[in-house]
Short mmCIF file of C-alpha atoms and ligand atoms in Angstrom, two decimals:
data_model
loop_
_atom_site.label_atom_id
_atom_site.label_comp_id
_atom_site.label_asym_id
_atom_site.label_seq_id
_atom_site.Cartn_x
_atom_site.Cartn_y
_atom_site.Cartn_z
CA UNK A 1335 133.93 115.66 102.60
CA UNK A 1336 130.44 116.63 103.33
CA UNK A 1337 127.53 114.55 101.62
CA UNK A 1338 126.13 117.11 99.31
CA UNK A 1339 122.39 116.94 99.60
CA UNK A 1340 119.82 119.32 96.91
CA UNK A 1341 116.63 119.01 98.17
CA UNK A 1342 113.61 119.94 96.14
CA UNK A 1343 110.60 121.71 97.08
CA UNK A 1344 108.03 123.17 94.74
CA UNK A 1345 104.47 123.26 96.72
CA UNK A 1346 103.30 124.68 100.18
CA UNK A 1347 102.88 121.02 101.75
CA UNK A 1348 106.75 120.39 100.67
CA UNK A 1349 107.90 123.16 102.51
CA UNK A 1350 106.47 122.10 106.02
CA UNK A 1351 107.88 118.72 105.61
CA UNK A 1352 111.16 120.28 104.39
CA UNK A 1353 111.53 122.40 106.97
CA UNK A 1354 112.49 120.19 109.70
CA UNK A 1355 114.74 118.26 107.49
CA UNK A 1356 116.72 121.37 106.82
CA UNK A 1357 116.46 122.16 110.32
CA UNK A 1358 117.87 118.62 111.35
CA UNK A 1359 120.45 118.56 108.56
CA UNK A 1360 122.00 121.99 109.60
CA UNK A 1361 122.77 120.84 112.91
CA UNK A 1362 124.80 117.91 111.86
CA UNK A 1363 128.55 118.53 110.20
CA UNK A 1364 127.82 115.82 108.02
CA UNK A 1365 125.30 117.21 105.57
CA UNK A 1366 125.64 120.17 102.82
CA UNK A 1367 121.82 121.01 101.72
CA UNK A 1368 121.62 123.13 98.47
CA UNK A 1369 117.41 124.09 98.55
CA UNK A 1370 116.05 124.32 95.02
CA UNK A 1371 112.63 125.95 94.66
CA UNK A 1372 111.11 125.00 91.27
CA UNK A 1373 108.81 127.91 91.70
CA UNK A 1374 104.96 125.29 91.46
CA UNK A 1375 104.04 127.41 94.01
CA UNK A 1376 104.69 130.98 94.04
CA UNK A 1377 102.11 133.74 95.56
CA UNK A 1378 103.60 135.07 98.76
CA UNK A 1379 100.96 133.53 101.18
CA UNK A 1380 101.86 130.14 99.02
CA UNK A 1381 105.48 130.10 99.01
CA UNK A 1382 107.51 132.90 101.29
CA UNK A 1383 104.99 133.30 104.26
CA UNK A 1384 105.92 129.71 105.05
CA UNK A 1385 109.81 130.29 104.27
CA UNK A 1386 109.73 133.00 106.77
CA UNK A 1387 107.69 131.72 109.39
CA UNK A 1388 108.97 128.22 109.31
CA UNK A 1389 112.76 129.60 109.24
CA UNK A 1390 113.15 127.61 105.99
CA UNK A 1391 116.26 129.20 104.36
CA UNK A 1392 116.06 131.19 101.32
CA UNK A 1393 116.55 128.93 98.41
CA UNK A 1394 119.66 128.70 96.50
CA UNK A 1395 117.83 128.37 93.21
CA UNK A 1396 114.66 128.89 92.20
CA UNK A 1397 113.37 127.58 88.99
CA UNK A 1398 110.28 129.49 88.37
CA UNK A 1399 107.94 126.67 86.51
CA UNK A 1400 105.05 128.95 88.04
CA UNK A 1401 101.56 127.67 86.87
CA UNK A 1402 100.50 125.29 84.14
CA UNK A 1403 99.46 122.01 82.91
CA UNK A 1404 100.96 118.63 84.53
CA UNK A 1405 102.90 118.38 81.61
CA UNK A 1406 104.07 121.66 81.01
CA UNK A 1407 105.24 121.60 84.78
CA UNK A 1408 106.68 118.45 84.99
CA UNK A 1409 108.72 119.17 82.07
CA UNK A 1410 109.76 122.52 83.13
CA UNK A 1411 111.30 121.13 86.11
CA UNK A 1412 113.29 118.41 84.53
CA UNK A 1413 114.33 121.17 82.19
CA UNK A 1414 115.42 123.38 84.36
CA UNK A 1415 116.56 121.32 87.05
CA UNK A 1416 119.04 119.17 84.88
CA UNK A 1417 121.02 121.87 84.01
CA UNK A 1418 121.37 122.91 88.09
CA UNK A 1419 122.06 118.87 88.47
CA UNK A 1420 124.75 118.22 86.16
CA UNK A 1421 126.24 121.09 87.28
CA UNK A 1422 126.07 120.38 90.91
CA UNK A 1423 126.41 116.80 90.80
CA UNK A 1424 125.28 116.42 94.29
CA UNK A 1425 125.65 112.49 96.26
CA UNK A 1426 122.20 112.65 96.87
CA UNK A 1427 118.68 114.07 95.58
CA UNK A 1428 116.56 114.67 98.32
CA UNK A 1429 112.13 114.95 97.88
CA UNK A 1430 109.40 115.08 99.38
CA UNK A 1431 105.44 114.02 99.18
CA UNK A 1432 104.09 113.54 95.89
CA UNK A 1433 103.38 117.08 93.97
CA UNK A 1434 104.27 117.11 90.31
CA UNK A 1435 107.41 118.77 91.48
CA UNK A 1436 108.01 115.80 93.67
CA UNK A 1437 107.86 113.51 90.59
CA UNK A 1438 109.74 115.69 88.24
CA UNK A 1439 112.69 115.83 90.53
CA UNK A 1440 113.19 112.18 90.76
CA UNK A 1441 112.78 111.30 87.71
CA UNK A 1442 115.73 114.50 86.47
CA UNK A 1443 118.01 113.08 89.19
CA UNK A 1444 117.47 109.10 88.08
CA UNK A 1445 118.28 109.75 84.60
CA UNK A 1446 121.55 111.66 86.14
CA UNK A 1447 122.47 108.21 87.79
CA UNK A 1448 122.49 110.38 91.04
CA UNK A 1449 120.74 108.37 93.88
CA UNK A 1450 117.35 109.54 95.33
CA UNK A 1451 115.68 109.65 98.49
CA UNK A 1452 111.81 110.08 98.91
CA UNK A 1453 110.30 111.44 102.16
CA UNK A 1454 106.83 110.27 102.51
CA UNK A 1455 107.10 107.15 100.73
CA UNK A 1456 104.56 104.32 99.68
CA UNK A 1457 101.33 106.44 100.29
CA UNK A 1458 98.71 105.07 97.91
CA UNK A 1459 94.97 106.27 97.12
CA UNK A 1460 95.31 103.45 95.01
CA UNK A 1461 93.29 105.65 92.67
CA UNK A 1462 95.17 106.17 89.39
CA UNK A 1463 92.37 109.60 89.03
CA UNK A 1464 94.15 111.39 91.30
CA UNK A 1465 97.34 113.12 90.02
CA UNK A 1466 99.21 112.61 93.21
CA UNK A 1467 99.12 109.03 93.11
CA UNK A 1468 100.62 108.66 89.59
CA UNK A 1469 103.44 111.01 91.48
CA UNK A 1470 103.57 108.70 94.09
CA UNK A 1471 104.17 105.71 91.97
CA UNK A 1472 106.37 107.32 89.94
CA UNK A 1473 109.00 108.64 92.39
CA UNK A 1474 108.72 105.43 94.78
CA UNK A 1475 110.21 103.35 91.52
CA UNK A 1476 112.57 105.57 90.87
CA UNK A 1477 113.86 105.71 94.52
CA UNK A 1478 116.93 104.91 96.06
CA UNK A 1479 115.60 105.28 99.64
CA UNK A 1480 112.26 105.47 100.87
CA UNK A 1481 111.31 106.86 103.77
CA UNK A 1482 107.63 105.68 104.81
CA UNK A 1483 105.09 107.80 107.41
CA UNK A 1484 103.33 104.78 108.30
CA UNK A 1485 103.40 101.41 108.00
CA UNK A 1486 100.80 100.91 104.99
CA UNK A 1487 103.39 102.61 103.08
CA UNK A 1488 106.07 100.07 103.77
CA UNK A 1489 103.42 97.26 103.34
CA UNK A 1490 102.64 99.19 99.63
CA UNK A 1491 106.25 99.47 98.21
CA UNK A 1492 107.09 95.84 99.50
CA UNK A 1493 103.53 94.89 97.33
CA UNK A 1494 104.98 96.78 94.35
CA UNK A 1495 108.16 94.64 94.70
CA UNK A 1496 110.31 97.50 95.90
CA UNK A 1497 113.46 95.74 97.57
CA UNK A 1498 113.26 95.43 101.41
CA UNK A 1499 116.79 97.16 101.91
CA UNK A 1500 115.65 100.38 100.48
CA UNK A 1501 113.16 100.90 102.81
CA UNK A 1502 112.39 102.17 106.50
CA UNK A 1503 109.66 103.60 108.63
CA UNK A 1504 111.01 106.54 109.39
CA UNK A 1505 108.15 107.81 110.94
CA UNK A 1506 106.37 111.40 109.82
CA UNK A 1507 108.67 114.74 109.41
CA UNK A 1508 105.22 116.78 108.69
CA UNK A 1509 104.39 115.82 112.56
CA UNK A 1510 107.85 117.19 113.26
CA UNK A 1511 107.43 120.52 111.92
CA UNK A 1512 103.98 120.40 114.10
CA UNK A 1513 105.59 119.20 117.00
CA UNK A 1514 108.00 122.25 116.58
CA UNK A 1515 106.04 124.97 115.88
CA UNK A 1516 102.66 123.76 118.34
CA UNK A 1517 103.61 126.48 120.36
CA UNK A 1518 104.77 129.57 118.83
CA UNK A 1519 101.50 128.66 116.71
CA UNK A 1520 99.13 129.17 119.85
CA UNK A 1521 100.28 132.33 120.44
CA UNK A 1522 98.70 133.80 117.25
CA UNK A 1523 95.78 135.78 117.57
CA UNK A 1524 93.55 134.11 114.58
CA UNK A 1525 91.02 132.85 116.67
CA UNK A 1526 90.04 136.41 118.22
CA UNK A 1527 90.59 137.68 114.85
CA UNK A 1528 87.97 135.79 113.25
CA UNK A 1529 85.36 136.77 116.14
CA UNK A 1530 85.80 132.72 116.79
CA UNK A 1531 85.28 130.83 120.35
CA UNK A 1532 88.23 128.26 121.19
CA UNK A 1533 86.32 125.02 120.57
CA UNK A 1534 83.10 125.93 118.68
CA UNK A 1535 83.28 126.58 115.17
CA UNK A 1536 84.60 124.03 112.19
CA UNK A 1537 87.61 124.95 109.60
CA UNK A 1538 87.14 123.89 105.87
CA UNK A 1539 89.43 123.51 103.21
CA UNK A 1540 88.62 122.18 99.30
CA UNK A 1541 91.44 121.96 97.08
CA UNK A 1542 91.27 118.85 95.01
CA UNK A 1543 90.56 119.10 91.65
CA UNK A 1544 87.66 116.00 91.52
CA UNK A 1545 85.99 118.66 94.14
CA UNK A 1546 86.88 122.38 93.29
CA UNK A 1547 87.23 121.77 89.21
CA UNK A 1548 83.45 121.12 88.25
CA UNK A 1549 81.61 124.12 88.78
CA UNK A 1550 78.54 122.63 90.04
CA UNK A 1551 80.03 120.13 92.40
CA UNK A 1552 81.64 122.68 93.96
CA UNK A 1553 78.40 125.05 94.38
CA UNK A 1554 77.01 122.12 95.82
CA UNK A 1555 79.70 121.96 98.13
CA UNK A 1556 80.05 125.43 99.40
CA UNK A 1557 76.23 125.44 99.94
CA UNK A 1558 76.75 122.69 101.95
CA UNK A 1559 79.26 124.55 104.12
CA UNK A 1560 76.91 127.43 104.03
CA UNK A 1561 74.05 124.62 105.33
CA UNK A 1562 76.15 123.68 107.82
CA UNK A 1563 77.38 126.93 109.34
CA UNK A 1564 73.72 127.58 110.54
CA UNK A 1565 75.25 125.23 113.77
CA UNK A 1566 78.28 126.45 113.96
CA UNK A 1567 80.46 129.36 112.78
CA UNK A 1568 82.62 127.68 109.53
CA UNK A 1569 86.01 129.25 108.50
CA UNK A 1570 87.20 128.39 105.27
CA UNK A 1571 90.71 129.55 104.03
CA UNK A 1572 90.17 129.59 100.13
CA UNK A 1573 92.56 127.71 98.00
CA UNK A 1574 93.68 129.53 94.83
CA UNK A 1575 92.62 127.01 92.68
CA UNK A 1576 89.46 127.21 94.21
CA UNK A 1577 89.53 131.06 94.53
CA UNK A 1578 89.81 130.88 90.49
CA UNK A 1579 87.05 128.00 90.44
CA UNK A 1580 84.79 130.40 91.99
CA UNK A 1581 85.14 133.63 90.50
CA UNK A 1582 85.27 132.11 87.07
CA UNK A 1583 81.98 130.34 87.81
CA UNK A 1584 80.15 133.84 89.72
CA UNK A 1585 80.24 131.69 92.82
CA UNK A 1586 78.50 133.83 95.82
CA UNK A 1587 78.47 132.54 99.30
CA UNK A 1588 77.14 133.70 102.46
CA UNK A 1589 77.23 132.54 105.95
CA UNK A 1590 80.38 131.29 105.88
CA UNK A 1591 83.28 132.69 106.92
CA UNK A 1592 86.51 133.09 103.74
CA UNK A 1593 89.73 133.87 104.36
CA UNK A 1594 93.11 134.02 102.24
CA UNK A 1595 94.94 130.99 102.54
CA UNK A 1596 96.31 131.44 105.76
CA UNK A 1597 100.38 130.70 106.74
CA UNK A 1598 101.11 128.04 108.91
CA UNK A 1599 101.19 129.04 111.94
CA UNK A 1600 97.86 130.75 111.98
CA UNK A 1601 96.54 127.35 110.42
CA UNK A 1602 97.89 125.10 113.10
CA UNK A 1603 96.16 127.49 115.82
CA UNK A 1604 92.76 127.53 113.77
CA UNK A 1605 92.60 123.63 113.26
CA UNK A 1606 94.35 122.91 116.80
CA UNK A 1607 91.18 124.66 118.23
CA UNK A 1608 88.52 123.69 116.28
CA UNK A 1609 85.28 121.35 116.97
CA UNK A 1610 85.84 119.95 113.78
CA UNK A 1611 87.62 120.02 110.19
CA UNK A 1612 86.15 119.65 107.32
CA UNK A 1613 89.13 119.03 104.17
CA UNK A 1614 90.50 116.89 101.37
CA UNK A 1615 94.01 117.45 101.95
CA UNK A 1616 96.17 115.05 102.38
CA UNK A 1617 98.40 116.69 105.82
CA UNK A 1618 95.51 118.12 107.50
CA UNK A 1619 94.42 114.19 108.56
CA UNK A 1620 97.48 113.67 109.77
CA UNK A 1621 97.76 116.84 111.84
CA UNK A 1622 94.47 116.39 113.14
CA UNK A 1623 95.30 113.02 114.17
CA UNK A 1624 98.16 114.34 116.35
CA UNK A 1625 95.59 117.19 117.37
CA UNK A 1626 93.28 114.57 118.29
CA UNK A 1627 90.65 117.20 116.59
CA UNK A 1628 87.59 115.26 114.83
CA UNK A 1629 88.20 115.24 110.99
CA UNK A 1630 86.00 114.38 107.91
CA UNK A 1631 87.56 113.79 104.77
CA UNK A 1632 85.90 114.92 101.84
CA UNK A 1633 87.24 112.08 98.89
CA UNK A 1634 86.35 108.59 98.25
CA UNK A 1635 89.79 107.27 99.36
CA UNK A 1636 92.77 107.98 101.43
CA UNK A 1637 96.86 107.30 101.36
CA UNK A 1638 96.42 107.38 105.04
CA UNK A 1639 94.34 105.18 106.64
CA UNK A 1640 96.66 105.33 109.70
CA UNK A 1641 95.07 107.80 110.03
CA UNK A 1642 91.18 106.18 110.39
CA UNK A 1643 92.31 103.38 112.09
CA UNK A 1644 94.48 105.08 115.14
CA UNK A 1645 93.06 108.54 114.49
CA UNK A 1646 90.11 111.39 114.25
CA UNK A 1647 89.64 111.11 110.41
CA UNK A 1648 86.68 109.70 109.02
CA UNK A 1649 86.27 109.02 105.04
CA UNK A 1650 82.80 110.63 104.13
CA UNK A 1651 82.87 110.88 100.27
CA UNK A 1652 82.05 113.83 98.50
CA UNK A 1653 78.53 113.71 98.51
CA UNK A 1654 77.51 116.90 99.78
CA UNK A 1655 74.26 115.80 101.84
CA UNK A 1656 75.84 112.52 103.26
CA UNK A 1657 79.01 114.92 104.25
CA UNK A 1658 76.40 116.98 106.07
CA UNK A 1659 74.69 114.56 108.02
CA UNK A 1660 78.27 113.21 109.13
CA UNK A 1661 79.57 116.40 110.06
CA UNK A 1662 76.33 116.84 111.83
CA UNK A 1663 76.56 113.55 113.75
CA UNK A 1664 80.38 113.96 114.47
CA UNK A 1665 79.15 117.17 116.78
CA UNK A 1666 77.13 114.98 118.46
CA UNK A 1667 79.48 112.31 118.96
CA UNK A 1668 83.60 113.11 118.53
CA UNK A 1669 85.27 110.11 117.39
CA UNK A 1670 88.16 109.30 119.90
CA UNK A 1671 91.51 108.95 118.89
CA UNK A 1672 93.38 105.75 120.02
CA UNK A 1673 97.45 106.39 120.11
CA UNK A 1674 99.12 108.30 117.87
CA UNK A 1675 100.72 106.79 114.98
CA UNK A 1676 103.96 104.49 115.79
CA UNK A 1677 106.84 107.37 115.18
CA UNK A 1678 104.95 110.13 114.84
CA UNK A 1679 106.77 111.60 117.31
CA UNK A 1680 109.22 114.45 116.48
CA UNK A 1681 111.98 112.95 115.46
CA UNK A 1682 111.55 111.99 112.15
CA UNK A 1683 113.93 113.58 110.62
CA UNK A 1684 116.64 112.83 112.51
CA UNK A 1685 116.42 108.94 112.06
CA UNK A 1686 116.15 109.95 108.08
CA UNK A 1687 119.60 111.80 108.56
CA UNK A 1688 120.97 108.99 110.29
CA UNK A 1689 120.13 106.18 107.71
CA UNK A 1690 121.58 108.98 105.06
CA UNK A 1691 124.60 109.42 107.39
CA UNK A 1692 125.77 106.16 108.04
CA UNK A 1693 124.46 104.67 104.13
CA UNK A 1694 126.47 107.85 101.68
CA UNK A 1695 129.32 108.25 104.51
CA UNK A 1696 130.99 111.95 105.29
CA UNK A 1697 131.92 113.29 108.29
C1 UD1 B 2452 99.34 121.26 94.27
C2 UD1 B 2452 99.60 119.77 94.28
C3 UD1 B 2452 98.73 119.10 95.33
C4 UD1 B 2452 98.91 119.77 96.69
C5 UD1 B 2452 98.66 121.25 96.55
C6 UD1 B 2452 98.85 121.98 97.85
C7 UD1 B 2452 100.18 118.69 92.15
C8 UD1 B 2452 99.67 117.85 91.05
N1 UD1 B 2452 99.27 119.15 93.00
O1 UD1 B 2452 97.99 121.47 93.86
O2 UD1 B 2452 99.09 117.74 95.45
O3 UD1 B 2452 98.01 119.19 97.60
O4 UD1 B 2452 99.55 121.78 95.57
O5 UD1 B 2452 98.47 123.32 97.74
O6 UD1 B 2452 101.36 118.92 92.22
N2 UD1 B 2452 98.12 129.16 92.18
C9 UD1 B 2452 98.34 130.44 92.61
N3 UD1 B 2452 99.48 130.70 93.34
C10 UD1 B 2452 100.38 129.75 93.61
C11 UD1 B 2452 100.16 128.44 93.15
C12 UD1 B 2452 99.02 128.16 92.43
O7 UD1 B 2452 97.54 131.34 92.39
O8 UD1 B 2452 101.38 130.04 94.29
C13 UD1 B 2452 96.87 128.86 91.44
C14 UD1 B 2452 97.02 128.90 89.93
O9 UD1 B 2452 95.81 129.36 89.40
C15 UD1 B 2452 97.21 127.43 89.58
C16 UD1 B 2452 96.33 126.74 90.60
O10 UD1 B 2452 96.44 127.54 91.78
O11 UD1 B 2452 96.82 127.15 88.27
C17 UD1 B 2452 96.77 125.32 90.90
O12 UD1 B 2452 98.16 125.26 91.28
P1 UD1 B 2452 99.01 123.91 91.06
O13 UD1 B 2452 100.35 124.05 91.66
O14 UD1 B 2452 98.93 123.50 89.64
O15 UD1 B 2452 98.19 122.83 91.84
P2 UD1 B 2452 97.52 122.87 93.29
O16 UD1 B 2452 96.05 122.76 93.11
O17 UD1 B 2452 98.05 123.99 94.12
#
């Protein structure tokens, strides 16, 4: 008997780390993956551009929660998803990082009594503000094995009283996907597209809602991108929340350079290239840690300060002048990256098969 696996995605960052689990898990006779889409994200260049470039299969099931309030998501999945559950009774729940999907999923397959595994475990921000980390600490409870990126994250769920046996250092599957795809990715043409020079321009991305959802903040923001492309040329691929943010609010920018949000590959080449990135996601330290490209992180806080200690990422805040002065020195002076992150080295995924392997049986 095969160890029948559903794993969840719902948002673009789950799909890159999903990818190479799927990948991994297809080669092996052990595993039987059932992928169920809830549907959190949805627009093409959101959801399918990454299914098709990434080779992710199409999913078995797709829930279609589409857009809405935490609540109204979270509950849409467990809705939705308990009915595919009970019905599938699967040995083993799989998720991945810490979208509301993420949390949903766990918590649907806990109160099923079917066991759960969480890829990307023990990340904290260790700020309850941000709705990821309530995710976070929601699914890592709820866990029966957790899969850490880094070693804070073991050092977190041991903290939280999270029993030694359920958890390993796996080391990063987002890095494997990276590692996969580095070169297929630098043979797109985004660079020449944009009228950009290999090495001189910076890449900016703003999602989070303490930075795209008040309207002022984020005018302050963009015209500090704007500020800052007088030294270099800036690309910024424009979130849909943040599209929304700034049409709502009349938002006009010059000097800088917007794009759609752009599919992965594309994205690797653009940030694999660049002089510096500008962000406050969450993956794009860690990628640019691998990259060994220079990286300021717009928030107060990070969930992966493996990332400042071994890599390129700086912390700057979110004050828009201080962010400009730092991006402004960092041109002057590139951090340097020390060695990459202990298992952040492709292979990821496979050790997380082989813990699932030899702990639910099959074969
Ligand atoms: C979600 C995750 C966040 C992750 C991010 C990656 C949560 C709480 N947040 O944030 O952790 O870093 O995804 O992108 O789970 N929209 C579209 N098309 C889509 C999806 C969304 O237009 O396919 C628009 C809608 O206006 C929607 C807004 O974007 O209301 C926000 O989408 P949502 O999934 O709620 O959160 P994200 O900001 O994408």
């Amino acid at each position: 008997m095969k160890i029948q696996i559903s794993a969840i995605v719902g948002a673009r960052p789950n799909f890159v780390k999903m990818a190479s689990i799927l990948e991994e898990a297809g080669r092996r006779s052990a595993f039987q993956c059932r992928l169920i889409h809830t549907g959190q994200h949805y627009s093409p260049e959101m959801s399918a551009a990454f299914f098709d470039e990434l080779g992710i299969p199409a999913p078995d099931v797709n829930l279609e929660i589409g857009s809405g309030s935490h609540t109204a998501q979270t509950a849409g999945v467990m809705l939705r998803l308990e009915t595919e559950l009970n019905e599938r009774r699967p040995d083993l729940v799989l998720v991945v990082g810490d979208v509301n999907s993420t949390m949903a999923a766990a918590l649907v397959a806990s109160k099923l009594g079917i066991p759960v595994a969480h890829v990307e475990a023990g990340l904290r921000s260790f700020d309850r503000r941000m709705p990821e980390e309530t995710n976070r600490l929601v699914t890592d409870v709820l866990s029966d094995y957790l899969f850490a990126s880094e070693p804070s994250g073991v050092r977190n769920l041991l903290n939280e009283g999270i029993p030694q046996e359920r958890i390993f250092l796996a080391g990063n599957v987002m890095i494997d996907t990276l590692m996969r795809f580095r070169d297929k990715a630098a043979q797109t043409g985004v660079i020449e597209r944009l009228g950009l020079q290999s090495g001189d321009y910076a890449v900016a991305t703003l999602h989070r809602p303490s930075n795209v959802d008040g309207v002022e903040h984020l005018a302050c923001m963009v015209s500090m991108l704007a500020e800052l492309s007088r030294h270099l040329p800036v690309v910024f691929p424009v979130h849909p929340r943040t599209r929304e943010r700034m049409e709502r609010a009349g938002l006009t920018v010059s000097g800088l350079i917007l794009t759609e949000p752009l599919g992965y590959l594309e994205f690797l080449r653009l940030i694999s290239e660049a002089r510096l990135v500008l962000t406050d996601s969450g993956g794009i330290q860690e990628e640019t840690t691998i990259l060994q490209v220079a990286c300021l992180t717009m928030r107060e806080n990070t969930e992966r300060p493996i990332t400042i200690e071994q890599g390129t990422n700086r912390l700057v805040g979110t004050d828009p002048q201080k962010i400009l002065r730092a991006a402004l020195a960092t041109l002057d002076a590139p951090p340097r990256s020390l060695a990459p992150p202990e298992l952040w080295d492709g292979r990821a995924s496979g050790r997380i098969l082989d813990i699932l392997e030899r702990s639910l049986g099959g074969g």
